Amino acid sequence: MMRPLIIVETAAIETMTFLSAQLYGEDGHLLDSLIYPWPEHIPPDIAVEAVRELAEAHRFETVELWTANVGIFAACLAMPGVGAAIKHPSDTASARRAIEDNSAVLIELYDIKPVSPDEPLLSLPPLPRWRAVIAGFIRIILKTIEGDGKYEI
């Protein structure tokens, strides 16, 4: 028998981030799956508390937790009864996939507006003049190396 396992991961849909927690029983089968909205400013301790409540709802006193999120891992270290392990994102892909599989429902439920391809995700400050000058020199060097259009198809 193995300890119950909870896989916790965050994933974004358009402009909103979600937290997914999947509880696997001692036999390795999926028992429960939760998805919460996860704004950036919420501390990871809240995620760990939600995971602890999930385990207690199924009457598990101790659980093993896998996550690729360093903040959640650090918060788990202070929580008794949660054996945390930081894993590669490929090991926690099932929790991320739960968010992606339910993305249509989450978009409708939380009224998430799609990001316009015309508007940039983050606004960049204006390019400093010294960088523009260096970029110009690099373009000239690249043109020279590439043969100044002699080898184009």
JSON list of C-alpha atoms in Angstrom, two decimals:
[
{"chain": "A", "resi": 1, "resn": "MET", "atom": "CA", "xyz": [0.00, 0.00, 0.00]},
{"chain": "A", "resi": 2, "resn": "MET", "atom": "CA", "xyz": [1.15, 3.50, -0.76]},
{"chain": "A", "resi": 3, "resn": "ARG", "atom": "CA", "xyz": [0.29, 6.75, 0.94]},
{"chain": "A", "resi": 4, "resn": "PRO", "atom": "CA", "xyz": [-2.49, 8.83, -0.59]},
{"chain": "A", "resi": 5, "resn": "LEU", "atom": "CA", "xyz": [-1.08, 11.25, -3.17]},
{"chain": "A", "resi": 6, "resn": "ILE", "atom": "CA", "xyz": [-2.23, 14.76, -4.03]},
{"chain": "A", "resi": 7, "resn": "ILE", "atom": "CA", "xyz": [-0.89, 16.37, -7.19]},
{"chain": "A", "resi": 8, "resn": "VAL", "atom": "CA", "xyz": [-1.14, 20.17, -7.11]},
{"chain": "A", "resi": 9, "resn": "GLU", "atom": "CA", "xyz": [-0.42, 22.47, -10.03]},
{"chain": "A", "resi": 10, "resn": "THR", "atom": "CA", "xyz": [-1.34, 25.88, -11.39]},
{"chain": "A", "resi": 11, "resn": "ALA", "atom": "CA", "xyz": [-2.19, 26.74, -14.99]},
{"chain": "A", "resi": 12, "resn": "ALA", "atom": "CA", "xyz": [-3.49, 29.82, -16.77]},
{"chain": "A", "resi": 13, "resn": "ILE", "atom": "CA", "xyz": [-6.48, 30.12, -19.07]},
{"chain": "A", "resi": 14, "resn": "GLU", "atom": "CA", "xyz": [-6.24, 33.39, -20.99]},
{"chain": "A", "resi": 15, "resn": "THR", "atom": "CA", "xyz": [-5.81, 35.98, -18.21]},
{"chain": "A", "resi": 16, "resn": "MET", "atom": "CA", "xyz": [-6.84, 33.90, -15.16]},
{"chain": "A", "resi": 17, "resn": "THR", "atom": "CA", "xyz": [-4.76, 31.36, -13.24]},
{"chain": "A", "resi": 18, "resn": "PHE", "atom": "CA", "xyz": [-6.29, 28.26, -11.63]},
{"chain": "A", "resi": 19, "resn": "LEU", "atom": "CA", "xyz": [-5.10, 25.82, -8.98]},
{"chain": "A", "resi": 20, "resn": "SER", "atom": "CA", "xyz": [-5.81, 22.14, -9.55]},
{"chain": "A", "resi": 21, "resn": "ALA", "atom": "CA", "xyz": [-5.54, 19.44, -6.89]},
{"chain": "A", "resi": 22, "resn": "GLN", "atom": "CA", "xyz": [-6.04, 15.74, -7.63]},
{"chain": "A", "resi": 23, "resn": "LEU", "atom": "CA", "xyz": [-6.31, 13.19, -4.81]},
{"chain": "A", "resi": 24, "resn": "TYR", "atom": "CA", "xyz": [-5.25, 9.61, -5.52]},
{"chain": "A", "resi": 25, "resn": "GLY", "atom": "CA", "xyz": [-6.11, 6.94, -2.96]},
{"chain": "A", "resi": 26, "resn": "GLU", "atom": "CA", "xyz": [-3.89, 4.27, -1.48]},
{"chain": "A", "resi": 27, "resn": "ASP", "atom": "CA", "xyz": [-4.76, 1.99, -4.41]},
{"chain": "A", "resi": 28, "resn": "GLY", "atom": "CA", "xyz": [-3.58, 4.61, -6.93]},
{"chain": "A", "resi": 29, "resn": "HIS", "atom": "CA", "xyz": [-7.01, 5.49, -8.33]},
{"chain": "A", "resi": 30, "resn": "LEU", "atom": "CA", "xyz": [-8.25, 9.07, -8.65]},
{"chain": "A", "resi": 31, "resn": "LEU", "atom": "CA", "xyz": [-10.63, 9.83, -5.78]},
{"chain": "A", "resi": 32, "resn": "ASP", "atom": "CA", "xyz": [-11.29, 13.55, -6.15]},
{"chain": "A", "resi": 33, "resn": "SER", "atom": "CA", "xyz": [-10.27, 16.53, -8.26]},
{"chain": "A", "resi": 34, "resn": "LEU", "atom": "CA", "xyz": [-10.65, 20.22, -7.43]},
{"chain": "A", "resi": 35, "resn": "ILE", "atom": "CA", "xyz": [-10.07, 23.39, -9.46]},
{"chain": "A", "resi": 36, "resn": "TYR", "atom": "CA", "xyz": [-9.99, 26.83, -7.81]},
{"chain": "A", "resi": 37, "resn": "PRO", "atom": "CA", "xyz": [-9.38, 30.31, -9.27]},
{"chain": "A", "resi": 38, "resn": "TRP", "atom": "CA", "xyz": [-5.91, 31.30, -8.17]},
{"chain": "A", "resi": 39, "resn": "PRO", "atom": "CA", "xyz": [-5.14, 35.06, -8.33]},
{"chain": "A", "resi": 40, "resn": "GLU", "atom": "CA", "xyz": [-1.44, 35.91, -8.28]},
{"chain": "A", "resi": 41, "resn": "HIS", "atom": "CA", "xyz": [-1.55, 37.76, -4.93]},
{"chain": "A", "resi": 42, "resn": "ILE", "atom": "CA", "xyz": [-2.89, 34.80, -2.89]},
{"chain": "A", "resi": 43, "resn": "PRO", "atom": "CA", "xyz": [-0.17, 33.23, -0.70]},
{"chain": "A", "resi": 44, "resn": "PRO", "atom": "CA", "xyz": [0.67, 29.54, -1.26]},
{"chain": "A", "resi": 45, "resn": "ASP", "atom": "CA", "xyz": [-0.39, 28.75, 2.33]},
{"chain": "A", "resi": 46, "resn": "ILE", "atom": "CA", "xyz": [-4.02, 28.97, 1.19]},
{"chain": "A", "resi": 47, "resn": "ALA", "atom": "CA", "xyz": [-3.36, 26.25, -1.43]},
{"chain": "A", "resi": 48, "resn": "VAL", "atom": "CA", "xyz": [-1.82, 23.99, 1.18]},
{"chain": "A", "resi": 49, "resn": "GLU", "atom": "CA", "xyz": [-4.79, 24.54, 3.48]},
{"chain": "A", "resi": 50, "resn": "ALA", "atom": "CA", "xyz": [-7.18, 23.63, 0.65]},
{"chain": "A", "resi": 51, "resn": "VAL", "atom": "CA", "xyz": [-5.17, 20.47, 0.00]},
{"chain": "A", "resi": 52, "resn": "ARG", "atom": "CA", "xyz": [-5.26, 19.60, 3.69]},
{"chain": "A", "resi": 53, "resn": "GLU", "atom": "CA", "xyz": [-9.06, 20.04, 3.74]},
{"chain": "A", "resi": 54, "resn": "LEU", "atom": "CA", "xyz": [-9.33, 17.78, 0.68]},
{"chain": "A", "resi": 55, "resn": "ALA", "atom": "CA", "xyz": [-7.36, 15.06, 2.47]},
{"chain": "A", "resi": 56, "resn": "GLU", "atom": "CA", "xyz": [-9.41, 15.44, 5.66]},
{"chain": "A", "resi": 57, "resn": "ALA", "atom": "CA", "xyz": [-12.68, 15.23, 3.68]},
{"chain": "A", "resi": 58, "resn": "HIS", "atom": "CA", "xyz": [-11.59, 11.74, 2.60]},
{"chain": "A", "resi": 59, "resn": "ARG", "atom": "CA", "xyz": [-10.35, 10.92, 6.12]},
{"chain": "A", "resi": 60, "resn": "PHE", "atom": "CA", "xyz": [-6.64, 10.82, 5.31]},
{"chain": "A", "resi": 61, "resn": "GLU", "atom": "CA", "xyz": [-4.42, 12.05, 8.14]},
{"chain": "A", "resi": 62, "resn": "THR", "atom": "CA", "xyz": [-1.21, 12.07, 6.13]},
{"chain": "A", "resi": 63, "resn": "VAL", "atom": "CA", "xyz": [-0.71, 12.52, 2.41]},
{"chain": "A", "resi": 64, "resn": "GLU", "atom": "CA", "xyz": [2.11, 12.84, -0.04]},
{"chain": "A", "resi": 65, "resn": "LEU", "atom": "CA", "xyz": [2.03, 15.96, -2.21]},
{"chain": "A", "resi": 66, "resn": "TRP", "atom": "CA", "xyz": [3.67, 16.45, -5.60]},
{"chain": "A", "resi": 67, "resn": "THR", "atom": "CA", "xyz": [4.02, 19.89, -7.14]},
{"chain": "A", "resi": 68, "resn": "ALA", "atom": "CA", "xyz": [6.26, 21.74, -9.58]},
{"chain": "A", "resi": 69, "resn": "ASN", "atom": "CA", "xyz": [5.40, 25.07, -7.90]},
{"chain": "A", "resi": 70, "resn": "VAL", "atom": "CA", "xyz": [8.22, 26.15, -5.58]},
{"chain": "A", "resi": 71, "resn": "GLY", "atom": "CA", "xyz": [5.95, 28.43, -3.50]},
{"chain": "A", "resi": 72, "resn": "ILE", "atom": "CA", "xyz": [3.47, 25.64, -2.78]},
{"chain": "A", "resi": 73, "resn": "PHE", "atom": "CA", "xyz": [6.32, 23.25, -1.98]},
{"chain": "A", "resi": 74, "resn": "ALA", "atom": "CA", "xyz": [7.84, 25.72, 0.50]},
{"chain": "A", "resi": 75, "resn": "ALA", "atom": "CA", "xyz": [4.46, 26.25, 2.19]},
{"chain": "A", "resi": 76, "resn": "CYS", "atom": "CA", "xyz": [4.00, 22.47, 2.52]},
{"chain": "A", "resi": 77, "resn": "LEU", "atom": "CA", "xyz": [7.22, 22.12, 4.49]},
{"chain": "A", "resi": 78, "resn": "ALA", "atom": "CA", "xyz": [5.55, 23.86, 7.46]},
{"chain": "A", "resi": 79, "resn": "MET", "atom": "CA", "xyz": [2.35, 21.75, 7.28]},
{"chain": "A", "resi": 80, "resn": "PRO", "atom": "CA", "xyz": [2.29, 18.59, 9.44]},
{"chain": "A", "resi": 81, "resn": "GLY", "atom": "CA", "xyz": [0.92, 15.49, 7.75]},
{"chain": "A", "resi": 82, "resn": "VAL", "atom": "CA", "xyz": [1.89, 16.62, 4.24]},
{"chain": "A", "resi": 83, "resn": "GLY", "atom": "CA", "xyz": [4.98, 15.00, 2.76]},
{"chain": "A", "resi": 84, "resn": "ALA", "atom": "CA", "xyz": [5.85, 17.41, -0.03]},
{"chain": "A", "resi": 85, "resn": "ALA", "atom": "CA", "xyz": [8.05, 16.64, -3.00]},
{"chain": "A", "resi": 86, "resn": "ILE", "atom": "CA", "xyz": [9.03, 19.03, -5.76]},
{"chain": "A", "resi": 87, "resn": "LYS", "atom": "CA", "xyz": [8.65, 17.30, -9.10]},
{"chain": "A", "resi": 88, "resn": "HIS", "atom": "CA", "xyz": [9.34, 17.97, -12.75]},
{"chain": "A", "resi": 89, "resn": "PRO", "atom": "CA", "xyz": [6.35, 19.58, -14.53]},
{"chain": "A", "resi": 90, "resn": "SER", "atom": "CA", "xyz": [5.89, 16.39, -16.56]},
{"chain": "A", "resi": 91, "resn": "ASP", "atom": "CA", "xyz": [5.17, 14.51, -13.31]},
{"chain": "A", "resi": 92, "resn": "THR", "atom": "CA", "xyz": [2.40, 16.96, -12.40]},
{"chain": "A", "resi": 93, "resn": "ALA", "atom": "CA", "xyz": [0.91, 17.21, -15.90]},
{"chain": "A", "resi": 94, "resn": "SER", "atom": "CA", "xyz": [-2.32, 15.44, -14.91]},
{"chain": "A", "resi": 95, "resn": "ALA", "atom": "CA", "xyz": [-3.34, 18.33, -12.65]},
{"chain": "A", "resi": 96, "resn": "ARG", "atom": "CA", "xyz": [-2.53, 20.85, -15.37]},
{"chain": "A", "resi": 97, "resn": "ARG", "atom": "CA", "xyz": [-4.43, 18.73, -17.89]},
{"chain": "A", "resi": 98, "resn": "ALA", "atom": "CA", "xyz": [-7.52, 18.81, -15.62]},
{"chain": "A", "resi": 99, "resn": "ILE", "atom": "CA", "xyz": [-7.57, 22.59, -15.99]},
{"chain": "A", "resi": 100, "resn": "GLU", "atom": "CA", "xyz": [-7.01, 22.43, -19.75]},
{"chain": "A", "resi": 101, "resn": "ASP", "atom": "CA", "xyz": [-9.71, 19.76, -20.21]},
{"chain": "A", "resi": 102, "resn": "ASN", "atom": "CA", "xyz": [-12.25, 21.90, -18.35]},
{"chain": "A", "resi": 103, "resn": "SER", "atom": "CA", "xyz": [-11.17, 25.20, -19.90]},
{"chain": "A", "resi": 104, "resn": "ALA", "atom": "CA", "xyz": [-14.44, 25.74, -21.80]},
{"chain": "A", "resi": 105, "resn": "VAL", "atom": "CA", "xyz": [-16.48, 25.34, -18.61]},
{"chain": "A", "resi": 106, "resn": "LEU", "atom": "CA", "xyz": [-14.09, 27.55, -16.60]},
{"chain": "A", "resi": 107, "resn": "ILE", "atom": "CA", "xyz": [-14.18, 30.29, -19.27]},
{"chain": "A", "resi": 108, "resn": "GLU", "atom": "CA", "xyz": [-17.97, 30.31, -19.19]},
{"chain": "A", "resi": 109, "resn": "LEU", "atom": "CA", "xyz": [-18.24, 30.00, -15.41]},
{"chain": "A", "resi": 110, "resn": "TYR", "atom": "CA", "xyz": [-15.79, 32.79, -14.58]},
{"chain": "A", "resi": 111, "resn": "ASP", "atom": "CA", "xyz": [-16.59, 34.93, -17.65]},
{"chain": "A", "resi": 112, "resn": "ILE", "atom": "CA", "xyz": [-12.98, 34.99, -18.83]},
{"chain": "A", "resi": 113, "resn": "LYS", "atom": "CA", "xyz": [-12.46, 37.29, -21.80]},
{"chain": "A", "resi": 114, "resn": "PRO", "atom": "CA", "xyz": [-10.09, 36.06, -24.50]},
{"chain": "A", "resi": 115, "resn": "VAL", "atom": "CA", "xyz": [-6.85, 37.93, -24.97]},
{"chain": "A", "resi": 116, "resn": "SER", "atom": "CA", "xyz": [-6.86, 39.88, -28.22]},
{"chain": "A", "resi": 117, "resn": "PRO", "atom": "CA", "xyz": [-3.93, 38.92, -30.45]},
{"chain": "A", "resi": 118, "resn": "ASP", "atom": "CA", "xyz": [-3.50, 42.62, -31.28]},
{"chain": "A", "resi": 119, "resn": "GLU", "atom": "CA", "xyz": [-2.95, 43.76, -27.71]},
{"chain": "A", "resi": 120, "resn": "PRO", "atom": "CA", "xyz": [0.39, 42.82, -26.12]},
{"chain": "A", "resi": 121, "resn": "LEU", "atom": "CA", "xyz": [0.30, 40.73, -22.96]},
{"chain": "A", "resi": 122, "resn": "LEU", "atom": "CA", "xyz": [2.64, 43.11, -21.21]},
{"chain": "A", "resi": 123, "resn": "SER", "atom": "CA", "xyz": [3.70, 46.56, -22.25]},
{"chain": "A", "resi": 124, "resn": "LEU", "atom": "CA", "xyz": [7.41, 46.94, -22.74]},
{"chain": "A", "resi": 125, "resn": "PRO", "atom": "CA", "xyz": [9.24, 50.18, -21.97]},
{"chain": "A", "resi": 126, "resn": "PRO", "atom": "CA", "xyz": [10.61, 52.08, -24.97]},
{"chain": "A", "resi": 127, "resn": "LEU", "atom": "CA", "xyz": [13.84, 50.70, -26.39]},
{"chain": "A", "resi": 128, "resn": "PRO", "atom": "CA", "xyz": [16.86, 52.70, -25.16]},
{"chain": "A", "resi": 129, "resn": "ARG", "atom": "CA", "xyz": [18.83, 54.44, -27.92]},
{"chain": "A", "resi": 130, "resn": "TRP", "atom": "CA", "xyz": [22.05, 52.53, -27.19]},
{"chain": "A", "resi": 131, "resn": "ARG", "atom": "CA", "xyz": [20.24, 49.21, -27.71]},
{"chain": "A", "resi": 132, "resn": "ALA", "atom": "CA", "xyz": [18.77, 50.41, -31.00]},
{"chain": "A", "resi": 133, "resn": "VAL", "atom": "CA", "xyz": [22.25, 51.42, -32.20]},
{"chain": "A", "resi": 134, "resn": "ILE", "atom": "CA", "xyz": [23.75, 48.05, -31.21]},
{"chain": "A", "resi": 135, "resn": "ALA", "atom": "CA", "xyz": [20.82, 46.20, -32.85]},
{"chain": "A", "resi": 136, "resn": "GLY", "atom": "CA", "xyz": [21.45, 48.18, -36.06]},
{"chain": "A", "resi": 137, "resn": "PHE", "atom": "CA", "xyz": [25.13, 47.16, -36.08]},
{"chain": "A", "resi": 138, "resn": "ILE", "atom": "CA", "xyz": [24.18, 43.52, -35.46]},
{"chain": "A", "resi": 139, "resn": "ARG", "atom": "CA", "xyz": [21.73, 43.64, -38.42]},
{"chain": "A", "resi": 140, "resn": "ILE", "atom": "CA", "xyz": [24.50, 45.00, -40.67]},
{"chain": "A", "resi": 141, "resn": "ILE", "atom": "CA", "xyz": [26.87, 42.23, -39.53]},
{"chain": "A", "resi": 142, "resn": "LEU", "atom": "CA", "xyz": [24.18, 39.58, -40.10]},
{"chain": "A", "resi": 143, "resn": "LYS", "atom": "CA", "xyz": [23.49, 40.89, -43.62]},
{"chain": "A", "resi": 144, "resn": "THR", "atom": "CA", "xyz": [27.21, 40.70, -44.40]},
{"chain": "A", "resi": 145, "resn": "ILE", "atom": "CA", "xyz": [27.50, 37.16, -43.04]},
{"chain": "A", "resi": 146, "resn": "GLU", "atom": "CA", "xyz": [24.38, 36.00, -44.91]},
{"chain": "A", "resi": 147, "resn": "GLY", "atom": "CA", "xyz": [25.75, 37.37, -48.20]},
{"chain": "A", "resi": 148, "resn": "ASP", "atom": "CA", "xyz": [23.51, 40.45, -48.39]},
{"chain": "A", "resi": 149, "resn": "GLY", "atom": "CA", "xyz": [20.69, 38.58, -50.16]},
{"chain": "A", "resi": 150, "resn": "LYS", "atom": "CA", "xyz": [22.90, 36.57, -52.58]},
{"chain": "A", "resi": 151, "resn": "TYR", "atom": "CA", "xyz": [21.77, 33.23, -51.16]},
{"chain": "A", "resi": 152, "resn": "GLU", "atom": "CA", "xyz": [18.02, 33.85, -50.87]},
{"chain": "A", "resi": 153, "resn": "ILE", "atom": "CA", "xyz": [15.66, 31.38, -52.51]}
]
